[in-house]
């Protein structure tokens, strides 16, 4: 027989299943674990199967914890992440509202808590405000790379869309050439440049509506110097929103197929979950990992079974709305704790 994923999801949503809470860091940061965070350990999905999360590859995008970082600084947050068994962090700015902090100090705080930086999101360009000194790849490439090197980051990338010049095929080709330039410069420093998707990358070119824009990005960037961080949640939102072309003809796609076609181009993944809702514009409501409908046991296990790829990928928890008390009243540290615990206990589905 196989593990009943639907039953598990139902139980989790009704509150019968919980996640073990970290005590020291929770008390330190005032997370108020309570009923939302401190019940029992998450179930081992696919009992008897191997863990789908490779050791040493669980990270978190610090944007998820921006409210806590602003309130307490990086140090206490890093302590909490270490207690939750995270080993990697991805930056979204090096201050996040905490005030001045030096990069050597930031690197020491990571090391003191057994964490390492895996990447950072930096803006692509500053055309929206015309600031020639903005901290972006287009305006300050060398400084961006200097700072990433100072932190010891193996990856440096952007979560900006390649739509700088519009959404025509040629506009995205032009952006792809700039990404190739940034990628070549990063490679010279021993780093990898990457782009992180949202859902609109999977829409169609305005001048050629039969062409998916993400395909232009993949095809026109040099695979030796430009890499991709698939945000799995936004990719599935893209599948929901853009599985039909503007003329009404079907254009279904499976996000995982992009990875299987070129697994070496995807060193990083954002792991966030969504509960499916046909009435929502995006087709999902964002929730903690394990509380939604994205089949992460299948996704991680499939990637992990690719020959030689078990430990080549980094799995980075994120929840974009984690600092929003209305959307996530349990708080961003609860998201970090519950999502990490779920992934640590997730097992490959198999017959028993």
JSON list of C-alpha atoms in Angstrom, two decimals, residues 101-329:
[
{"chain": "A", "resi": 101, "resn": "UNK", "atom": "CA", "xyz": [26.29, 45.95, 9.85]},
{"chain": "A", "resi": 102, "resn": "UNK", "atom": "CA", "xyz": [29.57, 45.01, 8.22]},
{"chain": "A", "resi": 103, "resn": "UNK", "atom": "CA", "xyz": [29.86, 42.03, 5.92]},
{"chain": "A", "resi": 104, "resn": "UNK", "atom": "CA", "xyz": [32.67, 40.48, 8.03]},
{"chain": "A", "resi": 105, "resn": "UNK", "atom": "CA", "xyz": [30.39, 40.74, 11.06]},
{"chain": "A", "resi": 106, "resn": "UNK", "atom": "CA", "xyz": [27.54, 39.13, 9.13]},
{"chain": "A", "resi": 107, "resn": "UNK", "atom": "CA", "xyz": [29.81, 36.32, 8.00]},
{"chain": "A", "resi": 108, "resn": "UNK", "atom": "CA", "xyz": [31.00, 35.74, 11.58]},
{"chain": "A", "resi": 109, "resn": "UNK", "atom": "CA", "xyz": [27.42, 35.54, 12.82]},
{"chain": "A", "resi": 110, "resn": "UNK", "atom": "CA", "xyz": [26.70, 32.85, 10.28]},
{"chain": "A", "resi": 111, "resn": "UNK", "atom": "CA", "xyz": [29.79, 30.90, 11.24]},
{"chain": "A", "resi": 112, "resn": "UNK", "atom": "CA", "xyz": [29.08, 31.23, 14.96]},
{"chain": "A", "resi": 113, "resn": "UNK", "atom": "CA", "xyz": [25.76, 29.48, 14.37]},
{"chain": "A", "resi": 114, "resn": "UNK", "atom": "CA", "xyz": [26.94, 26.80, 11.97]},
{"chain": "A", "resi": 115, "resn": "UNK", "atom": "CA", "xyz": [25.32, 28.48, 8.98]},
{"chain": "A", "resi": 116, "resn": "UNK", "atom": "CA", "xyz": [26.67, 29.29, 5.56]},
{"chain": "A", "resi": 117, "resn": "UNK", "atom": "CA", "xyz": [25.46, 31.70, 2.93]},
{"chain": "A", "resi": 118, "resn": "UNK", "atom": "CA", "xyz": [24.27, 29.99, -0.23]},
{"chain": "A", "resi": 119, "resn": "UNK", "atom": "CA", "xyz": [23.18, 32.99, -2.30]},
{"chain": "A", "resi": 120, "resn": "UNK", "atom": "CA", "xyz": [21.69, 36.46, -2.39]},
{"chain": "A", "resi": 121, "resn": "UNK", "atom": "CA", "xyz": [18.98, 38.31, -4.31]},
{"chain": "A", "resi": 122, "resn": "UNK", "atom": "CA", "xyz": [20.05, 41.63, -5.82]},
{"chain": "A", "resi": 123, "resn": "UNK", "atom": "CA", "xyz": [18.09, 43.90, -8.16]},
{"chain": "A", "resi": 124, "resn": "UNK", "atom": "CA", "xyz": [18.60, 43.56, -11.91]},
{"chain": "A", "resi": 125, "resn": "UNK", "atom": "CA", "xyz": [18.39, 47.25, -12.86]},
{"chain": "A", "resi": 126, "resn": "UNK", "atom": "CA", "xyz": [17.25, 50.66, -11.60]},
{"chain": "A", "resi": 127, "resn": "UNK", "atom": "CA", "xyz": [15.35, 51.88, -14.65]},
{"chain": "A", "resi": 128, "resn": "UNK", "atom": "CA", "xyz": [12.24, 52.37, -12.55]},
{"chain": "A", "resi": 129, "resn": "UNK", "atom": "CA", "xyz": [13.86, 55.23, -10.60]},
{"chain": "A", "resi": 130, "resn": "UNK", "atom": "CA", "xyz": [16.81, 56.11, -12.83]},
{"chain": "A", "resi": 131, "resn": "UNK", "atom": "CA", "xyz": [19.36, 55.98, -9.99]},
{"chain": "A", "resi": 132, "resn": "UNK", "atom": "CA", "xyz": [22.78, 55.37, -11.60]},
{"chain": "A", "resi": 133, "resn": "UNK", "atom": "CA", "xyz": [24.22, 54.43, -8.20]},
{"chain": "A", "resi": 134, "resn": "UNK", "atom": "CA", "xyz": [21.57, 51.89, -7.26]},
{"chain": "A", "resi": 135, "resn": "UNK", "atom": "CA", "xyz": [22.74, 48.58, -5.88]},
{"chain": "A", "resi": 136, "resn": "UNK", "atom": "CA", "xyz": [21.89, 46.44, -8.90]},
{"chain": "A", "resi": 137, "resn": "UNK", "atom": "CA", "xyz": [23.67, 44.23, -11.40]},
{"chain": "A", "resi": 138, "resn": "UNK", "atom": "CA", "xyz": [23.21, 46.79, -14.16]},
{"chain": "A", "resi": 139, "resn": "UNK", "atom": "CA", "xyz": [24.56, 49.76, -12.20]},
{"chain": "A", "resi": 140, "resn": "UNK", "atom": "CA", "xyz": [27.02, 48.30, -9.67]},
{"chain": "A", "resi": 141, "resn": "UNK", "atom": "CA", "xyz": [28.11, 44.90, -10.93]},
{"chain": "A", "resi": 142, "resn": "UNK", "atom": "CA", "xyz": [31.59, 44.90, -9.41]},
{"chain": "A", "resi": 143, "resn": "UNK", "atom": "CA", "xyz": [30.35, 46.01, -5.98]},
{"chain": "A", "resi": 144, "resn": "UNK", "atom": "CA", "xyz": [27.64, 43.36, -6.02]},
{"chain": "A", "resi": 145, "resn": "UNK", "atom": "CA", "xyz": [30.24, 40.69, -6.79]},
{"chain": "A", "resi": 146, "resn": "UNK", "atom": "CA", "xyz": [32.71, 42.09, -4.24]},
{"chain": "A", "resi": 147, "resn": "UNK", "atom": "CA", "xyz": [30.11, 41.85, -1.48]},
{"chain": "A", "resi": 148, "resn": "UNK", "atom": "CA", "xyz": [29.08, 38.33, -2.44]},
{"chain": "A", "resi": 149, "resn": "UNK", "atom": "CA", "xyz": [32.72, 37.27, -2.33]},
{"chain": "A", "resi": 150, "resn": "UNK", "atom": "CA", "xyz": [33.19, 38.91, 1.07]},
{"chain": "A", "resi": 151, "resn": "UNK", "atom": "CA", "xyz": [30.37, 36.76, 2.42]},
{"chain": "A", "resi": 152, "resn": "UNK", "atom": "CA", "xyz": [31.71, 33.62, 0.76]},
{"chain": "A", "resi": 153, "resn": "UNK", "atom": "CA", "xyz": [28.59, 33.11, -1.32]},
{"chain": "A", "resi": 154, "resn": "UNK", "atom": "CA", "xyz": [28.78, 30.46, -4.06]},
{"chain": "A", "resi": 155, "resn": "UNK", "atom": "CA", "xyz": [25.77, 31.97, -5.85]},
{"chain": "A", "resi": 156, "resn": "UNK", "atom": "CA", "xyz": [24.66, 35.53, -6.53]},
{"chain": "A", "resi": 157, "resn": "UNK", "atom": "CA", "xyz": [21.45, 36.28, -8.39]},
{"chain": "A", "resi": 158, "resn": "UNK", "atom": "CA", "xyz": [18.31, 38.29, -8.94]},
{"chain": "A", "resi": 159, "resn": "UNK", "atom": "CA", "xyz": [14.62, 37.77, -8.33]},
{"chain": "A", "resi": 160, "resn": "UNK", "atom": "CA", "xyz": [13.81, 40.49, -10.88]},
{"chain": "A", "resi": 161, "resn": "UNK", "atom": "CA", "xyz": [11.94, 39.61, -14.04]},
{"chain": "A", "resi": 162, "resn": "UNK", "atom": "CA", "xyz": [13.85, 39.73, -17.34]},
{"chain": "A", "resi": 163, "resn": "UNK", "atom": "CA", "xyz": [11.17, 42.15, -18.60]},
{"chain": "A", "resi": 164, "resn": "UNK", "atom": "CA", "xyz": [13.44, 45.22, -18.41]},
{"chain": "A", "resi": 165, "resn": "UNK", "atom": "CA", "xyz": [12.83, 46.00, -22.08]},
{"chain": "A", "resi": 166, "resn": "UNK", "atom": "CA", "xyz": [9.31, 44.66, -22.36]},
{"chain": "A", "resi": 167, "resn": "UNK", "atom": "CA", "xyz": [7.74, 41.26, -22.97]},
{"chain": "A", "resi": 168, "resn": "UNK", "atom": "CA", "xyz": [8.55, 40.67, -26.60]},
{"chain": "A", "resi": 169, "resn": "UNK", "atom": "CA", "xyz": [10.86, 37.88, -27.68]},
{"chain": "A", "resi": 170, "resn": "UNK", "atom": "CA", "xyz": [13.59, 40.34, -28.66]},
{"chain": "A", "resi": 171, "resn": "UNK", "atom": "CA", "xyz": [13.23, 42.19, -25.35]},
{"chain": "A", "resi": 172, "resn": "UNK", "atom": "CA", "xyz": [13.88, 38.99, -23.43]},
{"chain": "A", "resi": 173, "resn": "UNK", "atom": "CA", "xyz": [16.77, 38.10, -25.72]},
{"chain": "A", "resi": 174, "resn": "UNK", "atom": "CA", "xyz": [18.31, 41.46, -24.88]},
{"chain": "A", "resi": 175, "resn": "UNK", "atom": "CA", "xyz": [17.88, 40.81, -21.18]},
{"chain": "A", "resi": 176, "resn": "UNK", "atom": "CA", "xyz": [19.35, 37.32, -21.62]},
{"chain": "A", "resi": 177, "resn": "UNK", "atom": "CA", "xyz": [22.49, 38.85, -23.11]},
{"chain": "A", "resi": 178, "resn": "UNK", "atom": "CA", "xyz": [22.87, 41.05, -20.05]},
{"chain": "A", "resi": 179, "resn": "UNK", "atom": "CA", "xyz": [22.40, 38.02, -17.82]},
{"chain": "A", "resi": 180, "resn": "UNK", "atom": "CA", "xyz": [25.15, 36.30, -19.79]},
{"chain": "A", "resi": 181, "resn": "UNK", "atom": "CA", "xyz": [27.43, 39.25, -19.03]},
{"chain": "A", "resi": 182, "resn": "UNK", "atom": "CA", "xyz": [26.68, 39.08, -15.31]},
{"chain": "A", "resi": 183, "resn": "UNK", "atom": "CA", "xyz": [27.11, 35.33, -15.35]},
{"chain": "A", "resi": 184, "resn": "UNK", "atom": "CA", "xyz": [30.51, 35.53, -17.03]},
{"chain": "A", "resi": 185, "resn": "UNK", "atom": "CA", "xyz": [31.65, 38.13, -14.49]},
{"chain": "A", "resi": 186, "resn": "UNK", "atom": "CA", "xyz": [30.44, 35.97, -11.60]},
{"chain": "A", "resi": 187, "resn": "UNK", "atom": "CA", "xyz": [32.18, 32.92, -13.03]},
{"chain": "A", "resi": 188, "resn": "UNK", "atom": "CA", "xyz": [35.48, 34.82, -13.11]},
{"chain": "A", "resi": 189, "resn": "UNK", "atom": "CA", "xyz": [35.07, 35.27, -9.36]},
{"chain": "A", "resi": 190, "resn": "UNK", "atom": "CA", "xyz": [34.27, 31.59, -8.78]},
{"chain": "A", "resi": 191, "resn": "UNK", "atom": "CA", "xyz": [30.53, 32.18, -8.31]},
{"chain": "A", "resi": 192, "resn": "UNK", "atom": "CA", "xyz": [27.34, 31.35, -10.17]},
{"chain": "A", "resi": 193, "resn": "UNK", "atom": "CA", "xyz": [24.82, 33.95, -11.33]},
{"chain": "A", "resi": 194, "resn": "UNK", "atom": "CA", "xyz": [21.16, 32.89, -11.15]},
{"chain": "A", "resi": 195, "resn": "UNK", "atom": "CA", "xyz": [17.65, 34.14, -11.84]},
{"chain": "A", "resi": 196, "resn": "UNK", "atom": "CA", "xyz": [14.69, 33.40, -9.57]},
{"chain": "A", "resi": 197, "resn": "UNK", "atom": "CA", "xyz": [11.28, 33.14, -11.19]},
{"chain": "A", "resi": 198, "resn": "UNK", "atom": "CA", "xyz": [7.86, 34.32, -10.18]},
{"chain": "A", "resi": 199, "resn": "UNK", "atom": "CA", "xyz": [4.75, 33.33, -12.12]},
{"chain": "A", "resi": 200, "resn": "UNK", "atom": "CA", "xyz": [4.79, 35.89, -14.94]},
{"chain": "A", "resi": 201, "resn": "UNK", "atom": "CA", "xyz": [7.93, 34.40, -16.46]},
{"chain": "A", "resi": 202, "resn": "UNK", "atom": "CA", "xyz": [5.67, 31.59, -17.68]},
{"chain": "A", "resi": 203, "resn": "UNK", "atom": "CA", "xyz": [3.40, 33.97, -19.60]},
{"chain": "A", "resi": 204, "resn": "UNK", "atom": "CA", "xyz": [3.57, 34.47, -23.36]},
{"chain": "A", "resi": 205, "resn": "UNK", "atom": "CA", "xyz": [5.41, 36.98, -25.53]},
{"chain": "A", "resi": 206, "resn": "UNK", "atom": "CA", "xyz": [3.28, 39.94, -26.54]},
{"chain": "A", "resi": 207, "resn": "UNK", "atom": "CA", "xyz": [4.52, 39.82, -30.15]},
{"chain": "A", "resi": 208, "resn": "UNK", "atom": "CA", "xyz": [4.53, 36.02, -30.47]},
{"chain": "A", "resi": 209, "resn": "UNK", "atom": "CA", "xyz": [1.82, 34.61, -28.21]},
{"chain": "A", "resi": 210, "resn": "UNK", "atom": "CA", "xyz": [2.77, 31.05, -29.07]},
{"chain": "A", "resi": 211, "resn": "UNK", "atom": "CA", "xyz": [6.14, 31.56, -27.30]},
{"chain": "A", "resi": 212, "resn": "UNK", "atom": "CA", "xyz": [6.44, 31.14, -23.54]},
{"chain": "A", "resi": 213, "resn": "UNK", "atom": "CA", "xyz": [8.80, 33.80, -22.19]},
{"chain": "A", "resi": 214, "resn": "UNK", "atom": "CA", "xyz": [10.52, 31.42, -19.75]},
{"chain": "A", "resi": 215, "resn": "UNK", "atom": "CA", "xyz": [11.57, 29.32, -22.73]},
{"chain": "A", "resi": 216, "resn": "UNK", "atom": "CA", "xyz": [13.27, 32.37, -24.23]},
{"chain": "A", "resi": 217, "resn": "UNK", "atom": "CA", "xyz": [15.18, 32.90, -20.99]},
{"chain": "A", "resi": 218, "resn": "UNK", "atom": "CA", "xyz": [16.27, 29.27, -20.83]},
{"chain": "A", "resi": 219, "resn": "UNK", "atom": "CA", "xyz": [17.28, 29.09, -24.49]},
{"chain": "A", "resi": 220, "resn": "UNK", "atom": "CA", "xyz": [19.00, 32.47, -24.83]},
{"chain": "A", "resi": 221, "resn": "UNK", "atom": "CA", "xyz": [21.13, 32.38, -21.69]},
{"chain": "A", "resi": 222, "resn": "UNK", "atom": "CA", "xyz": [24.45, 30.55, -21.66]},
{"chain": "A", "resi": 223, "resn": "UNK", "atom": "CA", "xyz": [24.05, 27.40, -19.55]},
{"chain": "A", "resi": 224, "resn": "UNK", "atom": "CA", "xyz": [27.72, 27.62, -18.51]},
{"chain": "A", "resi": 225, "resn": "UNK", "atom": "CA", "xyz": [27.29, 30.96, -16.77]},
{"chain": "A", "resi": 226, "resn": "UNK", "atom": "CA", "xyz": [23.56, 31.57, -16.12]},
{"chain": "A", "resi": 227, "resn": "UNK", "atom": "CA", "xyz": [21.75, 29.33, -13.68]},
{"chain": "A", "resi": 228, "resn": "UNK", "atom": "CA", "xyz": [18.17, 29.18, -12.47]},
{"chain": "A", "resi": 229, "resn": "UNK", "atom": "CA", "xyz": [16.55, 29.10, -9.07]},
{"chain": "A", "resi": 230, "resn": "UNK", "atom": "CA", "xyz": [13.13, 27.58, -9.51]},
{"chain": "A", "resi": 231, "resn": "UNK", "atom": "CA", "xyz": [10.59, 28.94, -7.09]},
{"chain": "A", "resi": 232, "resn": "UNK", "atom": "CA", "xyz": [8.40, 25.85, -7.12]},
{"chain": "A", "resi": 233, "resn": "UNK", "atom": "CA", "xyz": [5.31, 27.57, -5.74]},
{"chain": "A", "resi": 234, "resn": "UNK", "atom": "CA", "xyz": [5.41, 30.38, -8.31]},
{"chain": "A", "resi": 235, "resn": "UNK", "atom": "CA", "xyz": [6.11, 27.86, -11.08]},
{"chain": "A", "resi": 236, "resn": "UNK", "atom": "CA", "xyz": [2.91, 26.02, -10.17]},
{"chain": "A", "resi": 237, "resn": "UNK", "atom": "CA", "xyz": [1.05, 29.33, -10.04]},
{"chain": "A", "resi": 238, "resn": "UNK", "atom": "CA", "xyz": [2.44, 29.96, -13.53]},
{"chain": "A", "resi": 239, "resn": "UNK", "atom": "CA", "xyz": [1.14, 26.58, -14.64]},
{"chain": "A", "resi": 240, "resn": "UNK", "atom": "CA", "xyz": [-2.30, 27.48, -13.27]},
{"chain": "A", "resi": 241, "resn": "UNK", "atom": "CA", "xyz": [-2.39, 30.91, -14.89]},
{"chain": "A", "resi": 242, "resn": "UNK", "atom": "CA", "xyz": [-0.65, 30.21, -18.19]},
{"chain": "A", "resi": 243, "resn": "UNK", "atom": "CA", "xyz": [-1.64, 26.74, -19.36]},
{"chain": "A", "resi": 244, "resn": "UNK", "atom": "CA", "xyz": [-3.76, 28.37, -22.06]},
{"chain": "A", "resi": 245, "resn": "UNK", "atom": "CA", "xyz": [-2.41, 30.73, -24.73]},
{"chain": "A", "resi": 246, "resn": "UNK", "atom": "CA", "xyz": [-4.07, 34.11, -25.32]},
{"chain": "A", "resi": 247, "resn": "UNK", "atom": "CA", "xyz": [-5.94, 32.63, -28.31]},
{"chain": "A", "resi": 248, "resn": "UNK", "atom": "CA", "xyz": [-7.45, 29.96, -26.09]},
{"chain": "A", "resi": 249, "resn": "UNK", "atom": "CA", "xyz": [-5.37, 27.01, -27.29]},
{"chain": "A", "resi": 250, "resn": "UNK", "atom": "CA", "xyz": [-4.06, 24.74, -24.54]},
{"chain": "A", "resi": 251, "resn": "UNK", "atom": "CA", "xyz": [-0.42, 25.04, -23.49]},
{"chain": "A", "resi": 252, "resn": "UNK", "atom": "CA", "xyz": [0.01, 22.81, -20.44]},
{"chain": "A", "resi": 253, "resn": "UNK", "atom": "CA", "xyz": [3.41, 22.35, -18.83]},
{"chain": "A", "resi": 254, "resn": "UNK", "atom": "CA", "xyz": [4.91, 20.67, -15.80]},
{"chain": "A", "resi": 255, "resn": "UNK", "atom": "CA", "xyz": [7.50, 22.70, -13.81]},
{"chain": "A", "resi": 256, "resn": "UNK", "atom": "CA", "xyz": [9.45, 19.58, -12.91]},
{"chain": "A", "resi": 257, "resn": "UNK", "atom": "CA", "xyz": [10.03, 18.86, -16.61]},
{"chain": "A", "resi": 258, "resn": "UNK", "atom": "CA", "xyz": [12.22, 21.96, -16.90]},
{"chain": "A", "resi": 259, "resn": "UNK", "atom": "CA", "xyz": [14.45, 20.57, -14.16]},
{"chain": "A", "resi": 260, "resn": "UNK", "atom": "CA", "xyz": [14.59, 17.08, -15.65]},
{"chain": "A", "resi": 261, "resn": "UNK", "atom": "CA", "xyz": [15.61, 18.53, -19.02]},
{"chain": "A", "resi": 262, "resn": "UNK", "atom": "CA", "xyz": [18.58, 20.43, -17.54]},
{"chain": "A", "resi": 263, "resn": "UNK", "atom": "CA", "xyz": [19.13, 19.54, -13.86]},
{"chain": "A", "resi": 264, "resn": "UNK", "atom": "CA", "xyz": [22.58, 21.12, -13.68]},
{"chain": "A", "resi": 265, "resn": "UNK", "atom": "CA", "xyz": [21.06, 24.52, -14.43]},
{"chain": "A", "resi": 266, "resn": "UNK", "atom": "CA", "xyz": [18.97, 24.41, -11.25]},
{"chain": "A", "resi": 267, "resn": "UNK", "atom": "CA", "xyz": [21.33, 24.44, -8.26]},
{"chain": "A", "resi": 268, "resn": "UNK", "atom": "CA", "xyz": [18.77, 26.26, -6.08]},
{"chain": "A", "resi": 269, "resn": "UNK", "atom": "CA", "xyz": [15.08, 25.80, -5.37]},
{"chain": "A", "resi": 270, "resn": "UNK", "atom": "CA", "xyz": [12.61, 27.83, -3.35]},
{"chain": "A", "resi": 271, "resn": "UNK", "atom": "CA", "xyz": [10.36, 25.56, -1.36]},
{"chain": "A", "resi": 272, "resn": "UNK", "atom": "CA", "xyz": [7.05, 27.14, -0.47]},
{"chain": "A", "resi": 273, "resn": "UNK", "atom": "CA", "xyz": [3.61, 25.64, -0.41]},
{"chain": "A", "resi": 274, "resn": "UNK", "atom": "CA", "xyz": [0.12, 26.58, -1.48]},
{"chain": "A", "resi": 275, "resn": "UNK", "atom": "CA", "xyz": [-3.37, 25.35, -0.78]},
{"chain": "A", "resi": 276, "resn": "UNK", "atom": "CA", "xyz": [-5.23, 25.07, -4.07]},
{"chain": "A", "resi": 277, "resn": "UNK", "atom": "CA", "xyz": [-8.17, 27.44, -4.53]},
{"chain": "A", "resi": 278, "resn": "UNK", "atom": "CA", "xyz": [-9.91, 27.73, -7.88]},
{"chain": "A", "resi": 279, "resn": "UNK", "atom": "CA", "xyz": [-11.43, 31.04, -6.83]},
{"chain": "A", "resi": 280, "resn": "UNK", "atom": "CA", "xyz": [-8.06, 32.69, -6.24]},
{"chain": "A", "resi": 281, "resn": "UNK", "atom": "CA", "xyz": [-6.33, 34.57, -9.07]},
{"chain": "A", "resi": 282, "resn": "UNK", "atom": "CA", "xyz": [-3.15, 32.53, -8.58]},
{"chain": "A", "resi": 283, "resn": "UNK", "atom": "CA", "xyz": [-4.96, 29.27, -7.96]},
{"chain": "A", "resi": 284, "resn": "UNK", "atom": "CA", "xyz": [-3.33, 28.91, -4.53]},
{"chain": "A", "resi": 285, "resn": "UNK", "atom": "CA", "xyz": [-3.15, 30.50, -1.10]},
{"chain": "A", "resi": 286, "resn": "UNK", "atom": "CA", "xyz": [0.38, 30.52, 0.32]},
{"chain": "A", "resi": 287, "resn": "UNK", "atom": "CA", "xyz": [0.84, 28.38, 3.45]},
{"chain": "A", "resi": 288, "resn": "UNK", "atom": "CA", "xyz": [3.68, 26.78, 5.39]},
{"chain": "A", "resi": 289, "resn": "UNK", "atom": "CA", "xyz": [5.47, 23.91, 3.68]},
{"chain": "A", "resi": 290, "resn": "UNK", "atom": "CA", "xyz": [3.51, 20.73, 4.33]},
{"chain": "A", "resi": 291, "resn": "UNK", "atom": "CA", "xyz": [0.16, 22.45, 4.77]},
{"chain": "A", "resi": 292, "resn": "UNK", "atom": "CA", "xyz": [-0.56, 22.78, 1.06]},
{"chain": "A", "resi": 293, "resn": "UNK", "atom": "CA", "xyz": [-1.13, 20.74, -2.06]},
{"chain": "A", "resi": 294, "resn": "UNK", "atom": "CA", "xyz": [2.26, 20.78, -3.80]},
{"chain": "A", "resi": 295, "resn": "UNK", "atom": "CA", "xyz": [3.65, 17.24, -3.80]},
{"chain": "A", "resi": 296, "resn": "UNK", "atom": "CA", "xyz": [7.11, 17.86, -2.37]},
{"chain": "A", "resi": 297, "resn": "UNK", "atom": "CA", "xyz": [7.76, 14.19, -1.67]},
{"chain": "A", "resi": 298, "resn": "UNK", "atom": "CA", "xyz": [7.52, 13.54, -5.39]},
{"chain": "A", "resi": 299, "resn": "UNK", "atom": "CA", "xyz": [9.39, 16.66, -6.44]},
{"chain": "A", "resi": 300, "resn": "UNK", "atom": "CA", "xyz": [12.41, 16.26, -4.15]},
{"chain": "A", "resi": 301, "resn": "UNK", "atom": "CA", "xyz": [12.56, 12.51, -4.62]},
{"chain": "A", "resi": 302, "resn": "UNK", "atom": "CA", "xyz": [12.49, 12.80, -8.41]},
{"chain": "A", "resi": 303, "resn": "UNK", "atom": "CA", "xyz": [15.32, 15.33, -8.45]},
{"chain": "A", "resi": 304, "resn": "UNK", "atom": "CA", "xyz": [17.27, 13.35, -5.88]},
{"chain": "A", "resi": 305, "resn": "UNK", "atom": "CA", "xyz": [17.11, 10.21, -8.00]},
{"chain": "A", "resi": 306, "resn": "UNK", "atom": "CA", "xyz": [18.78, 11.85, -11.00]},
{"chain": "A", "resi": 307, "resn": "UNK", "atom": "CA", "xyz": [22.21, 10.24, -11.38]},
{"chain": "A", "resi": 308, "resn": "UNK", "atom": "CA", "xyz": [24.79, 12.26, -9.50]},
{"chain": "A", "resi": 309, "resn": "UNK", "atom": "CA", "xyz": [22.32, 14.90, -8.35]},
{"chain": "A", "resi": 310, "resn": "UNK", "atom": "CA", "xyz": [21.40, 13.76, -4.83]},
{"chain": "A", "resi": 311, "resn": "UNK", "atom": "CA", "xyz": [23.47, 16.51, -3.19]},
{"chain": "A", "resi": 312, "resn": "UNK", "atom": "CA", "xyz": [23.89, 19.02, -6.00]},
{"chain": "A", "resi": 313, "resn": "UNK", "atom": "CA", "xyz": [20.79, 21.04, -5.20]},
{"chain": "A", "resi": 314, "resn": "UNK", "atom": "CA", "xyz": [19.90, 23.40, -2.37]},
{"chain": "A", "resi": 315, "resn": "UNK", "atom": "CA", "xyz": [16.35, 23.52, -0.98]},
{"chain": "A", "resi": 316, "resn": "UNK", "atom": "CA", "xyz": [15.47, 26.94, 0.39]},
{"chain": "A", "resi": 317, "resn": "UNK", "atom": "CA", "xyz": [12.31, 27.52, 2.41]},
{"chain": "A", "resi": 318, "resn": "UNK", "atom": "CA", "xyz": [10.48, 30.76, 1.74]},
{"chain": "A", "resi": 319, "resn": "UNK", "atom": "CA", "xyz": [7.14, 32.29, 2.51]},
{"chain": "A", "resi": 320, "resn": "UNK", "atom": "CA", "xyz": [6.65, 35.69, 0.90]},
{"chain": "A", "resi": 321, "resn": "UNK", "atom": "CA", "xyz": [3.89, 36.77, 3.28]},
{"chain": "A", "resi": 322, "resn": "UNK", "atom": "CA", "xyz": [5.47, 35.42, 6.45]},
{"chain": "A", "resi": 323, "resn": "UNK", "atom": "CA", "xyz": [5.79, 38.88, 8.04]},
{"chain": "A", "resi": 324, "resn": "UNK", "atom": "CA", "xyz": [2.11, 39.64, 7.43]},
{"chain": "A", "resi": 325, "resn": "UNK", "atom": "CA", "xyz": [0.25, 38.99, 10.68]},
{"chain": "A", "resi": 326, "resn": "UNK", "atom": "CA", "xyz": [-3.11, 38.69, 8.94]},
{"chain": "A", "resi": 327, "resn": "UNK", "atom": "CA", "xyz": [-1.86, 36.14, 6.41]},
{"chain": "A", "resi": 328, "resn": "UNK", "atom": "CA", "xyz": [0.40, 34.28, 8.83]},
{"chain": "A", "resi": 329, "resn": "UNK", "atom": "CA", "xyz": [-0.65, 34.98, 12.43]}
]
